mmCIF file of C-alpha atoms in Angstrom:
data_model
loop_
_atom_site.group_PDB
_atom_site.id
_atom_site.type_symbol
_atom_site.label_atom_id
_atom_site.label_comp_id
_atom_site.label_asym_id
_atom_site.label_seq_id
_atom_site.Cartn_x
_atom_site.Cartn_y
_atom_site.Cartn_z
ATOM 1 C CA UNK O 7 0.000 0.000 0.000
ATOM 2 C CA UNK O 8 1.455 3.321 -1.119
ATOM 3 C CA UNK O 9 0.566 6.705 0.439
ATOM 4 C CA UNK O 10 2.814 9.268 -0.350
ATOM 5 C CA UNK O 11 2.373 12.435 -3.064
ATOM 6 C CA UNK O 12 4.941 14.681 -4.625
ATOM 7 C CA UNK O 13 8.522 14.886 -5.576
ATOM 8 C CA UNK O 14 10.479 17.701 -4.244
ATOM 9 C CA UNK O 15 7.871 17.731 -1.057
ATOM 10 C CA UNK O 16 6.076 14.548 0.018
ATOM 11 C CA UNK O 17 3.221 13.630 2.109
ATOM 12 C CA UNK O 18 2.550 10.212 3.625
ATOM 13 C CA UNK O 19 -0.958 9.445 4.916
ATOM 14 C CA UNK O 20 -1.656 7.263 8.177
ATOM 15 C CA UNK O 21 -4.524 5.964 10.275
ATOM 16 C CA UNK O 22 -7.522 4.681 9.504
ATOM 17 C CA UNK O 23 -11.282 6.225 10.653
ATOM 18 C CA UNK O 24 -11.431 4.484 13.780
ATOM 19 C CA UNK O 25 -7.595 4.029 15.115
ATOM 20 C CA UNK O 26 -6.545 6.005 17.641
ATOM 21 C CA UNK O 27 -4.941 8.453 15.399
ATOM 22 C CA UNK O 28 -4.969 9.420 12.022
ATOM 23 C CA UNK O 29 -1.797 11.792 10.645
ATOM 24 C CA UNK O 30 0.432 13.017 7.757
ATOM 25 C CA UNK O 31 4.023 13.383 7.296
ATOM 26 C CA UNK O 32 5.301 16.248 4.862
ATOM 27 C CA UNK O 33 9.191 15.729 3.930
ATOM 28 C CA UNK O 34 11.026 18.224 1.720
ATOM 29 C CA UNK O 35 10.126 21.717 2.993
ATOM 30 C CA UNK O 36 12.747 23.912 3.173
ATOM 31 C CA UNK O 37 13.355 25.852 7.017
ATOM 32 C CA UNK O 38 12.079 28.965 8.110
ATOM 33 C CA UNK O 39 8.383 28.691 6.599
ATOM 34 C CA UNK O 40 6.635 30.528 9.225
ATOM 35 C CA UNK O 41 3.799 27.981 10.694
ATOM 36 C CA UNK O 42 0.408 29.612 11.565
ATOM 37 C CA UNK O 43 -1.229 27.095 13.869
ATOM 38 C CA UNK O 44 -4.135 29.420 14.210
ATOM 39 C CA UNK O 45 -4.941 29.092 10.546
ATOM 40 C CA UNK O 46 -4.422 25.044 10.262
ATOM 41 C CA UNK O 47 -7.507 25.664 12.830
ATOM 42 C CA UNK O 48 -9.441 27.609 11.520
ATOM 43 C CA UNK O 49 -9.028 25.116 7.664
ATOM 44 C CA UNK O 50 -9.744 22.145 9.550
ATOM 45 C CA UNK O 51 -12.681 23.878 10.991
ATOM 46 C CA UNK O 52 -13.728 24.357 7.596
ATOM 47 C CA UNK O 53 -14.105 20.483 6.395
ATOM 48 C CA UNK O 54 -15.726 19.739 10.195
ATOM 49 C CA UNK O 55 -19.209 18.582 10.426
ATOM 50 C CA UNK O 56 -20.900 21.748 11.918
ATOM 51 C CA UNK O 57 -24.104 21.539 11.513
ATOM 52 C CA UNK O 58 -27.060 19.553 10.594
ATOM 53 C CA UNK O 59 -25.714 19.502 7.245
ATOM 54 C CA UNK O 60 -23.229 16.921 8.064
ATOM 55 C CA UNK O 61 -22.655 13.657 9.865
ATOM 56 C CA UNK O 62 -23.316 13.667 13.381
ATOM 57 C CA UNK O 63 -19.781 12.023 14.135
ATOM 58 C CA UNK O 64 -18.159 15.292 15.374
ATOM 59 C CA UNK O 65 -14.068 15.402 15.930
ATOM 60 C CA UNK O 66 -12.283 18.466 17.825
ATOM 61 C CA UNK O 67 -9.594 17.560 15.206
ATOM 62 C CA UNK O 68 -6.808 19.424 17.272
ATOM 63 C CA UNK O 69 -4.130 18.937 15.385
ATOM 64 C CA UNK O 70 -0.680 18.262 16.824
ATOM 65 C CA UNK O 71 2.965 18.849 15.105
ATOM 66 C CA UNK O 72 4.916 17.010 16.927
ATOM 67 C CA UNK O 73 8.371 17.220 14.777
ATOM 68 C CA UNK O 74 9.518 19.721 12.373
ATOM 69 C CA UNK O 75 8.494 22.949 13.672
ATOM 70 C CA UNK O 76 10.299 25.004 16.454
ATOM 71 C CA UNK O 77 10.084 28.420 17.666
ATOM 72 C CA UNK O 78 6.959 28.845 14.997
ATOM 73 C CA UNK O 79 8.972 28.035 11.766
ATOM 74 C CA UNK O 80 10.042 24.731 10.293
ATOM 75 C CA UNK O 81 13.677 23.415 11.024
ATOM 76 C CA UNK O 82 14.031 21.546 7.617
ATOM 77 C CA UNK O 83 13.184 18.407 8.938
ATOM 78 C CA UNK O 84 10.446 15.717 8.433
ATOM 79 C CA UNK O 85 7.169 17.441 9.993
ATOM 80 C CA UNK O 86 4.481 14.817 11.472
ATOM 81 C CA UNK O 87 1.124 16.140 12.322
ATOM 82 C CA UNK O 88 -0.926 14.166 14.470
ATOM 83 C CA UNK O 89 -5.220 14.016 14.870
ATOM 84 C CA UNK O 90 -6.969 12.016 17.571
ATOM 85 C CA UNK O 91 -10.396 10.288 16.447
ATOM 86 C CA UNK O 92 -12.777 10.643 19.890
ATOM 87 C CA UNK O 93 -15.331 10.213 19.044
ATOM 88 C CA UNK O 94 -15.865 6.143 17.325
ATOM 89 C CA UNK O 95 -18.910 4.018 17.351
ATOM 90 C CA UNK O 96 -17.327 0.979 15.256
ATOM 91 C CA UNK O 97 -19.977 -1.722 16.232
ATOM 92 C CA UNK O 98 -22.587 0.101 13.102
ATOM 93 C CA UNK O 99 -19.714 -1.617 10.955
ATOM 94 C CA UNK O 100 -19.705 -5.093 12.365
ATOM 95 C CA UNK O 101 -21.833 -6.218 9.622
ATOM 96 C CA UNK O 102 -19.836 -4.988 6.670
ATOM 97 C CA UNK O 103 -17.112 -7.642 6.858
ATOM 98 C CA UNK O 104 -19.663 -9.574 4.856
ATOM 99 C CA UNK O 105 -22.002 -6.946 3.118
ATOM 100 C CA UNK O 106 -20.032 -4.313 1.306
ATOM 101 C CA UNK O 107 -21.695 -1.160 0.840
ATOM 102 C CA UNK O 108 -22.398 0.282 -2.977
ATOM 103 C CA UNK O 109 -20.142 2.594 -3.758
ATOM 104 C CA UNK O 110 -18.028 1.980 -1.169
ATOM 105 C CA UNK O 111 -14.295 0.404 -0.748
ATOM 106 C CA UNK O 112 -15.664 -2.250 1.465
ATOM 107 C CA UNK O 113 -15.443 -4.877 -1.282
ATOM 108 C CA UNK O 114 -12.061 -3.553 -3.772
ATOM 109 C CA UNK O 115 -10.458 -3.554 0.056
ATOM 110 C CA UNK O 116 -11.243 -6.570 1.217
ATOM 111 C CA UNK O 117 -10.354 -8.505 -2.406
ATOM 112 C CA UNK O 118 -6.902 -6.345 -2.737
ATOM 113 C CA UNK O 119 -5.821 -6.592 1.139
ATOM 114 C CA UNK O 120 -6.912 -10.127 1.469
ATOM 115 C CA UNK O 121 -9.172 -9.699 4.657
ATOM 116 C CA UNK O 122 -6.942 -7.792 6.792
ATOM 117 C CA UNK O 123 -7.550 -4.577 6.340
ATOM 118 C CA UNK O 124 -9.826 -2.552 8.971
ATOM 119 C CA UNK O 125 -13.264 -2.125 7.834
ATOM 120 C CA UNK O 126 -14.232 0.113 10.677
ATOM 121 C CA UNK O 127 -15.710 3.126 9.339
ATOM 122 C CA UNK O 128 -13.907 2.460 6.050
ATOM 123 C CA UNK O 129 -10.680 2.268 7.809
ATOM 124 C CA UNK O 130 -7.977 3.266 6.074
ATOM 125 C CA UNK O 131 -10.122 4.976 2.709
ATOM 126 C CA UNK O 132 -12.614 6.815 4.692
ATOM 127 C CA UNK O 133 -12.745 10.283 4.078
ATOM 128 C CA UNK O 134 -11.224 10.841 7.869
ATOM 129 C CA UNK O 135 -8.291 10.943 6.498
ATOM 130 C CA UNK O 136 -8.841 14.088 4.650
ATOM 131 C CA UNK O 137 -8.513 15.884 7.944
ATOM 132 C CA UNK O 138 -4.591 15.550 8.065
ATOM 133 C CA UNK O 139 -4.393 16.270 4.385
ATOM 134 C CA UNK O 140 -6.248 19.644 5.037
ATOM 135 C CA UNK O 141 -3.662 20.504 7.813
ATOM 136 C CA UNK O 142 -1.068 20.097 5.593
ATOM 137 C CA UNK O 143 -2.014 21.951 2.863
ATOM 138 C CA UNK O 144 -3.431 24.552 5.280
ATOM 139 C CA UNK O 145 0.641 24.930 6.226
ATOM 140 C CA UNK O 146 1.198 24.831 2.376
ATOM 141 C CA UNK O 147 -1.842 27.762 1.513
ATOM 142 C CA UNK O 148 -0.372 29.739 4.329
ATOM 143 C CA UNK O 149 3.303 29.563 2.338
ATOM 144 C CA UNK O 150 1.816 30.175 -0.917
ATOM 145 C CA UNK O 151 -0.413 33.200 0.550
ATOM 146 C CA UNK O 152 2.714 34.701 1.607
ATOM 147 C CA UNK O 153 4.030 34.479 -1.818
ATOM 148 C CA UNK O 154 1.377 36.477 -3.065
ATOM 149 C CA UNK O 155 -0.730 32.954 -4.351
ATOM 150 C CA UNK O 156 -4.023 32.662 -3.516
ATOM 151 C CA UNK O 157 -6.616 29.667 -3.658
ATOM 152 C CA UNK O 158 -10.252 29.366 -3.349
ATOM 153 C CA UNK O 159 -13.636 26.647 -3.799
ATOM 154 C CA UNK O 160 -16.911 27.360 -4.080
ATOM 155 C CA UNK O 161 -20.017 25.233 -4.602
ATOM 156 C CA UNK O 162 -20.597 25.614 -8.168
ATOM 157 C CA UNK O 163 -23.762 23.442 -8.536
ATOM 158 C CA UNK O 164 -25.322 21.094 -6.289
ATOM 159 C CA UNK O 165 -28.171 19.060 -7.198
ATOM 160 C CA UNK O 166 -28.640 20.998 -9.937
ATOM 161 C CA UNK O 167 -28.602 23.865 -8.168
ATOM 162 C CA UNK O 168 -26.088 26.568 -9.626
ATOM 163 C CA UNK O 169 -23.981 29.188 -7.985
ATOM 164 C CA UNK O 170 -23.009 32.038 -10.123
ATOM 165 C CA UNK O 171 -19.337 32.302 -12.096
ATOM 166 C CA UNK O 172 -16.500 33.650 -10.462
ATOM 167 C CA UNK O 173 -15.947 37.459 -11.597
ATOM 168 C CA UNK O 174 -13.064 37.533 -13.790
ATOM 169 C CA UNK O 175 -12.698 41.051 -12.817
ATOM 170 C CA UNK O 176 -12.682 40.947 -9.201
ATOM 171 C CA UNK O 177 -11.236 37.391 -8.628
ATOM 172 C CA UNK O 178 -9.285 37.464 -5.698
ATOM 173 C CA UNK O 179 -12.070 39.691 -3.914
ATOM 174 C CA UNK O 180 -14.227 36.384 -4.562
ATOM 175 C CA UNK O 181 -11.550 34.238 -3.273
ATOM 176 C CA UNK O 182 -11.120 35.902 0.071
ATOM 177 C CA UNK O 183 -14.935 35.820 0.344
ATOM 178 C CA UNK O 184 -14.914 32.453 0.224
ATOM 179 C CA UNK O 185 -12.743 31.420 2.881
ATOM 180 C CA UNK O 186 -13.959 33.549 4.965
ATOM 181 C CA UNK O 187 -17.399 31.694 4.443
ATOM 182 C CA UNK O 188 -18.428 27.882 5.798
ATOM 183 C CA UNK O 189 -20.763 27.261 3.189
ATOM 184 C CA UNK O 190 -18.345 28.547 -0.165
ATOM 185 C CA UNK O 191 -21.240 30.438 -2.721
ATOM 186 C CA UNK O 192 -20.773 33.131 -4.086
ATOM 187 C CA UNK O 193 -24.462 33.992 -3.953
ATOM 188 C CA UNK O 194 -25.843 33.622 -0.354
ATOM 189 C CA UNK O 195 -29.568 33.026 -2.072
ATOM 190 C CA UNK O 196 -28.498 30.069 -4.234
ATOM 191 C CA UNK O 197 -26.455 28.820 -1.281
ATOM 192 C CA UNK O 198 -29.518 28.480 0.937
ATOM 193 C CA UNK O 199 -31.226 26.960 -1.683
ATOM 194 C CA UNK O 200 -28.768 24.488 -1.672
ATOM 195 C CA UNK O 201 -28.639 23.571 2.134
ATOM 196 C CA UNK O 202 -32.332 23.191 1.979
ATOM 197 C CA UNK O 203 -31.675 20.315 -0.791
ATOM 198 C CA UNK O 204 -29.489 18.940 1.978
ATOM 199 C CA UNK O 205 -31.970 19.476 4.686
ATOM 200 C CA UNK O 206 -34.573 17.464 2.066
ATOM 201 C CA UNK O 207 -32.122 14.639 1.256
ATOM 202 C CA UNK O 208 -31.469 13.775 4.767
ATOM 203 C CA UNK O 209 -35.314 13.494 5.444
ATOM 204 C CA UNK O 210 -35.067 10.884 2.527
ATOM 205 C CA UNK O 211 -32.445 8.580 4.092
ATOM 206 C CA UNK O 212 -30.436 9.881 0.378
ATOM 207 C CA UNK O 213 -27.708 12.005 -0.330
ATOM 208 C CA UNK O 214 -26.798 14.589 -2.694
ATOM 209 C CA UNK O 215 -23.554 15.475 -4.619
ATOM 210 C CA UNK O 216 -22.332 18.310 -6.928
ATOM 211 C CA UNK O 217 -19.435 20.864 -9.079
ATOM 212 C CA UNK O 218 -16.535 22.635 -6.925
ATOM 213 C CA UNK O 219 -14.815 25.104 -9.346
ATOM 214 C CA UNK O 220 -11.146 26.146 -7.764
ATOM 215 C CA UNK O 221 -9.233 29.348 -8.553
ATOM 216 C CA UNK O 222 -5.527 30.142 -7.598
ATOM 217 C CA UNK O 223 -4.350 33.284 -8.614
ATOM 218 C CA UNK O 224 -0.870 34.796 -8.731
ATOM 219 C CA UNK O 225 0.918 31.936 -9.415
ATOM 220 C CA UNK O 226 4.074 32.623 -11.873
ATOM 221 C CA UNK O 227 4.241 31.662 -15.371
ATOM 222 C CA UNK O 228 6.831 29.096 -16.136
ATOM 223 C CA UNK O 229 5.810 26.065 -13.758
ATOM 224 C CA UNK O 230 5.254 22.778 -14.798
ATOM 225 C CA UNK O 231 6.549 20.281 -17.632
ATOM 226 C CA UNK O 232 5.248 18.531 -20.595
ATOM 227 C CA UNK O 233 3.680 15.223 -20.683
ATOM 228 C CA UNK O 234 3.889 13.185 -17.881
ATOM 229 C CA UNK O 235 4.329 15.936 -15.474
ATOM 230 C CA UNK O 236 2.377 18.450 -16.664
ATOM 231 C CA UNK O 237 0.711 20.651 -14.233
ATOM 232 C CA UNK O 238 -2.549 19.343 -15.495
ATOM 233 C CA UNK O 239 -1.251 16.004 -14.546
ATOM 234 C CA UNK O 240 -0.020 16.167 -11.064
ATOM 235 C CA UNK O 241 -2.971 18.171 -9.910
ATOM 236 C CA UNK O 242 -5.282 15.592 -11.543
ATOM 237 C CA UNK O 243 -3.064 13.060 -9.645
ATOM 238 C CA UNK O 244 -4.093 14.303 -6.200
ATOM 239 C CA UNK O 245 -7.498 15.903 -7.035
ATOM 240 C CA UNK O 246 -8.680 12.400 -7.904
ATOM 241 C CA UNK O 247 -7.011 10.778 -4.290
ATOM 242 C CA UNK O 248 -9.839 12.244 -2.458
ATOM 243 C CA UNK O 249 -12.825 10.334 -1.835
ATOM 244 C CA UNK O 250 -15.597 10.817 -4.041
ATOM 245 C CA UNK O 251 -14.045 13.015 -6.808
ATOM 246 C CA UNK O 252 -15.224 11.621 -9.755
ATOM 247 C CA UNK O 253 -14.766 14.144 -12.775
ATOM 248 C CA UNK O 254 -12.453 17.292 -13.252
ATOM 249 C CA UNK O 255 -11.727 19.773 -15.745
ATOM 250 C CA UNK O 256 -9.779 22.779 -16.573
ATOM 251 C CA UNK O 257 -10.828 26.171 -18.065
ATOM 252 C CA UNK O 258 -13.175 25.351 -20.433
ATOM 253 C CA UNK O 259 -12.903 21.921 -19.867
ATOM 254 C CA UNK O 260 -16.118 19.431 -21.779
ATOM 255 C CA UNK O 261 -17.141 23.269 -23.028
ATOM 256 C CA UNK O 262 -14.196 23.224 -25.742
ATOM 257 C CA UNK O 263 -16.431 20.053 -27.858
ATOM 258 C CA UNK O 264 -18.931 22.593 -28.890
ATOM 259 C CA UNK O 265 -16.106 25.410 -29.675
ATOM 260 C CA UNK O 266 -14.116 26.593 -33.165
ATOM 261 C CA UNK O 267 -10.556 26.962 -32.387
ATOM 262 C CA UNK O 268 -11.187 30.664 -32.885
ATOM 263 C CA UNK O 269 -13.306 30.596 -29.993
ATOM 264 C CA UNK O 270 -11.079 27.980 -28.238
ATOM 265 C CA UNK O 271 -7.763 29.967 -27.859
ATOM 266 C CA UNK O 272 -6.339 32.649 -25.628
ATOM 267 C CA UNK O 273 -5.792 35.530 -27.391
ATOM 268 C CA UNK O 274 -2.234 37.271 -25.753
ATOM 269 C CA UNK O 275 -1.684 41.057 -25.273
ATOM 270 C CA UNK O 276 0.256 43.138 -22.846
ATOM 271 C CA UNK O 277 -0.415 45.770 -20.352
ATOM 272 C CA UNK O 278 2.995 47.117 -20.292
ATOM 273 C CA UNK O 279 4.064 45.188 -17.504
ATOM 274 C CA UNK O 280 2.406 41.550 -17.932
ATOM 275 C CA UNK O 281 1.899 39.103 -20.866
ATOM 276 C CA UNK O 282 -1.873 38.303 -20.280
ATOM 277 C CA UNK O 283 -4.951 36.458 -22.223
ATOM 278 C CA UNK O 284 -7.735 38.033 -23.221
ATOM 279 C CA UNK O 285 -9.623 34.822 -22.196
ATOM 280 C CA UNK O 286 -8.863 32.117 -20.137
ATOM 281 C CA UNK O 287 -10.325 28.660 -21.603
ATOM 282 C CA UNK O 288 -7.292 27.056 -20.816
ATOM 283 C CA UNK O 289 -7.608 27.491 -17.128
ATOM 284 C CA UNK O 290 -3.618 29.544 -17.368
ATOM 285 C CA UNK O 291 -2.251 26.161 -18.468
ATOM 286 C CA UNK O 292 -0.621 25.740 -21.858
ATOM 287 C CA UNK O 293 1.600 22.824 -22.540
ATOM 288 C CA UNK O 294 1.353 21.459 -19.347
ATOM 289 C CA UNK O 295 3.268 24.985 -17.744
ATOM 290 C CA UNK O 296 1.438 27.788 -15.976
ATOM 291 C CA UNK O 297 1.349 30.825 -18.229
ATOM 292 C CA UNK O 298 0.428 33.354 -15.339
ATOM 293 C CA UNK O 299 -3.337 33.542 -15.936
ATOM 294 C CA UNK O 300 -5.324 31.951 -13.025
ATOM 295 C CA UNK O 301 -5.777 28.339 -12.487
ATOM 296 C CA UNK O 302 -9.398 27.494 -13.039
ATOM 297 C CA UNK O 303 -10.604 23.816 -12.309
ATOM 298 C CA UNK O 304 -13.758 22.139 -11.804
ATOM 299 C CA UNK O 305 -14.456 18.170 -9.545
ATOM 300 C CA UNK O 306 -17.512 16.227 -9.473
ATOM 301 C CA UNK O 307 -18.236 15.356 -6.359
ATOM 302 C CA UNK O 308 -20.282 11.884 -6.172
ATOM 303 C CA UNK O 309 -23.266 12.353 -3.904
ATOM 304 C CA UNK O 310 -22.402 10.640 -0.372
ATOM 305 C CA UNK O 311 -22.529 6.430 -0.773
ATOM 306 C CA UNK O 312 -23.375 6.062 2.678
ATOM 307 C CA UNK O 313 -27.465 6.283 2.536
ATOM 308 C CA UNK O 314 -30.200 5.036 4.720
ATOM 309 C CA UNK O 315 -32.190 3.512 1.733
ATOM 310 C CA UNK O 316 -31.943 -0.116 1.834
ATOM 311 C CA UNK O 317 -30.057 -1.168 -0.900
ATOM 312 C CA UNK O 318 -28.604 -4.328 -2.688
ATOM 313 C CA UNK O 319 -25.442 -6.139 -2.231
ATOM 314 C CA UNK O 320 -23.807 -9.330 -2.017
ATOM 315 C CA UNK O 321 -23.965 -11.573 1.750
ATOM 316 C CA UNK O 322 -20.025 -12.547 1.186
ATOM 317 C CA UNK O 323 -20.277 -15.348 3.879
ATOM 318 C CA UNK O 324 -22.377 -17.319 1.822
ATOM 319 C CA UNK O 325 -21.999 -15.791 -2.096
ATOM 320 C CA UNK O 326 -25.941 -15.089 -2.418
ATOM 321 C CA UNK O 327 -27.577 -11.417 -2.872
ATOM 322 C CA UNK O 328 -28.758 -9.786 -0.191
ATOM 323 C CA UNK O 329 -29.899 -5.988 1.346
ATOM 324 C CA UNK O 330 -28.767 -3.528 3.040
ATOM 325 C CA UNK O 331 -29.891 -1.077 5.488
ATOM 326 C CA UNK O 332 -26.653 1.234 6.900
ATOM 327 C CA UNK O 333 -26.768 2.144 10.045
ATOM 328 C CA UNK O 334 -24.362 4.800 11.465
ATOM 329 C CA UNK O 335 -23.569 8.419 11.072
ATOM 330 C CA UNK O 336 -23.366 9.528 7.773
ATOM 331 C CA UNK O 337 -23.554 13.155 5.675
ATOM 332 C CA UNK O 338 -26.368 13.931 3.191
ATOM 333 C CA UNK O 339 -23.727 15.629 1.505
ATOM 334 C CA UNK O 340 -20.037 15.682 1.588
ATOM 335 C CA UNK O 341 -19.334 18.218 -1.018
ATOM 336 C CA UNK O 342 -19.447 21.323 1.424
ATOM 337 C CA UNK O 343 -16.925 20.617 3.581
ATOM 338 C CA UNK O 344 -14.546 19.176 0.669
ATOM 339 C CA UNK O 345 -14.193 22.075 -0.666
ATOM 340 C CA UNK O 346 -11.372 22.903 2.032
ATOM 341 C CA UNK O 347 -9.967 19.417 1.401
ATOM 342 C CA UNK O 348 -9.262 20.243 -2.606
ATOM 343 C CA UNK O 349 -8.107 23.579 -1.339
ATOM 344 C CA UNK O 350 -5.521 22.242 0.570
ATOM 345 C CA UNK O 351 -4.802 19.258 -2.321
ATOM 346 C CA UNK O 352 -4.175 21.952 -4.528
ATOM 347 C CA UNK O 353 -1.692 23.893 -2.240
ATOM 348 C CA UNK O 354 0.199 20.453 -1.681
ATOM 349 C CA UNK O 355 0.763 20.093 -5.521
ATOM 350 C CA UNK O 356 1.639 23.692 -6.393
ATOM 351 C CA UNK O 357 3.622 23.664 -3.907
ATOM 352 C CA UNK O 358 5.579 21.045 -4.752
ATOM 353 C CA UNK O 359 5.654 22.303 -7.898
ATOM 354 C CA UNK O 360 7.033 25.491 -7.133
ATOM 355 C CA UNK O 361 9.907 23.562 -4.885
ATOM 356 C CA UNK O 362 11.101 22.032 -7.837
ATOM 357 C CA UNK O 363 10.846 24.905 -10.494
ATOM 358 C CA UNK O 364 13.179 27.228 -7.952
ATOM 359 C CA UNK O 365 10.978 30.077 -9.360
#
């Protein structure tokens, strides 16, 4: 089992949902990034489940460093960050050693590990472990932000229900806006709209999924390489590592099929001071490098697979079909509070990135 990302700066996952911690390593950063513990809060407060909205498993998620920070700044060496899971109820999962849920990793797990892997709350693929992944990029946003880069998610569409565009005038305005916000619209009407088609799937024992469209701005021209690790590439690489991410693409993405190449390209001009696009269908990617426009990108997000609805599925004990009626804490939705997690995804990868271009 493999669980570590990047090149110049890696991250190792560890823990599973119901162990008695769950954690990340990040090796590679240089020393003397300034650490704001305040703001890895305030992130992982973000992805927590709040509010009715959500499961009703609810973590503190203080997160400990416990090597590779001193005095407020990293020292160079390996940093481990640390996450204690309180608050477990693993007897709902007793049955799902021999009915796997749909959608689920209950049955790919037990085939590829052979039986020993711990099925408790998913174990080792829940989505727990997005918790230390948003820690760590929240130390990674924090460097970027003080490079002048900026990243930020909103809710694009959920259930059908559509959020409006992000102003290409007055982008980073709309990216502070939204992390500043626990429910990421950019139009407070639409977004209550949307929590109400929460509220109604959870009354239905169902779930609900949606679009997140991500923005980073003032990241430098130049980053990246061709083919296989194109930026395209290695953000795709971890974008599609957390749970239920399903679909992504960038600028224009599916859009371009019904497009003439006329109305396809980027159109370059200056402003005296900048090379710049008059458009930005390519999502400031060309050839795999950044080309100083912003990073546009949007994920499907699969509507939760853990539903009260009973269901069908295989009885593995004795090889014969059988239902299934979850029991449990579970969220009508997911897709709210994973927006922080591909914020911080994304800040992992650039950063990474950015490490190994020296730029």
């Amino acid at each position: 089992m493999k669980n570590t990302f990047g090149n110049s700066v890696t991250v190792t996952l560890f823990g599973e949902s119901h162990g008695s911690h769950i954690g990340i390593v990040i090796d590679g950063m240089e020393s003397g990034i300034r650490v704001d513990e305040e703001f890895i809060r305030y992130r992982l407060s973000l992805r927590s489940s709040a509010n009715e909205l959500s499961t009703k498993r609810k973590e503190p998620d203080e997160c400990r460093i416990v090597s590779g920070v001193f005095n407020g700044y990293t020292t160079g060496t390996p940093i481990c960050m640390i996450i204690e899971n309180t608050n477990t109820v693993s007897k709902d999962y007793d049955s799902l050693k021999i009915l796997p849920r749909p959608g689920h990793a209950d049955y790919t797990a037990l085939i590829r590990y052979k039986g020993f892997q711990d099925h408790r709350g998913g174990g080792h693929f829940s989505g727990r472990l997005t918790a230390p992944l948003t820690a760590a990029g929240a130390l990674m946003m924090s460097a970027l932000e003080d490079r002048g880069i900026k990243i930020g998610t909103h809710i694009s569409s959920l259930h059908g229900i559509k959020d409006r565009d992000f102003s290409s005038s007055s982008l980073e305005k709309d990216i502070d806006t939204l992390n500043d916000s626990m429910f990421a619209v950019l139009d407070d009407d639409k977004g209550e709209l949307m929590k109400e088609a929460i509220r109604s799937a959870k009354r239905e024992g169902d779930s609900v999924g949606g679009i997140l469209e991500t923005a980073v701005t003032g990241i430098p021209a130049g980053i990246g390489e061709p083919w296989f690790d194109s930026v395209e590439s290695r953000l795709s690489h971890i974008l599609f590592s957390v749970p239920a991410v399903k679909g992504l693409e960038f600028g224009a993405g599916f859009g371009f099929a019904d497009m003439l190449g006329s109305e396809a390209n980027d159109a370059f001009y200056t402003d005296g001071k900048s090379i710049l696009t008059k458009t930005n269908n390519n999502g400031g990617i060309n050839g795999g490098i950044t080309n100083g426009m912003p990073i546009v990108f949007r994920c499907v997000i699969k509507p939760t697979p853990s539903i009260y609805k009973e269901q069908d599925t295989v009885d593995l004990s004795k090889n014969e079909n059988a239902k299934l009626a979850i029991h449990g804490r579970h969220d009508p939705a997911i897709i709210h509070r994973a927006r922080a997690v591909i914020d911080s995804v994304t800040a992992i990868a650039l950063y990474d990135m950015l490490s190994e271009s020296r730029l």
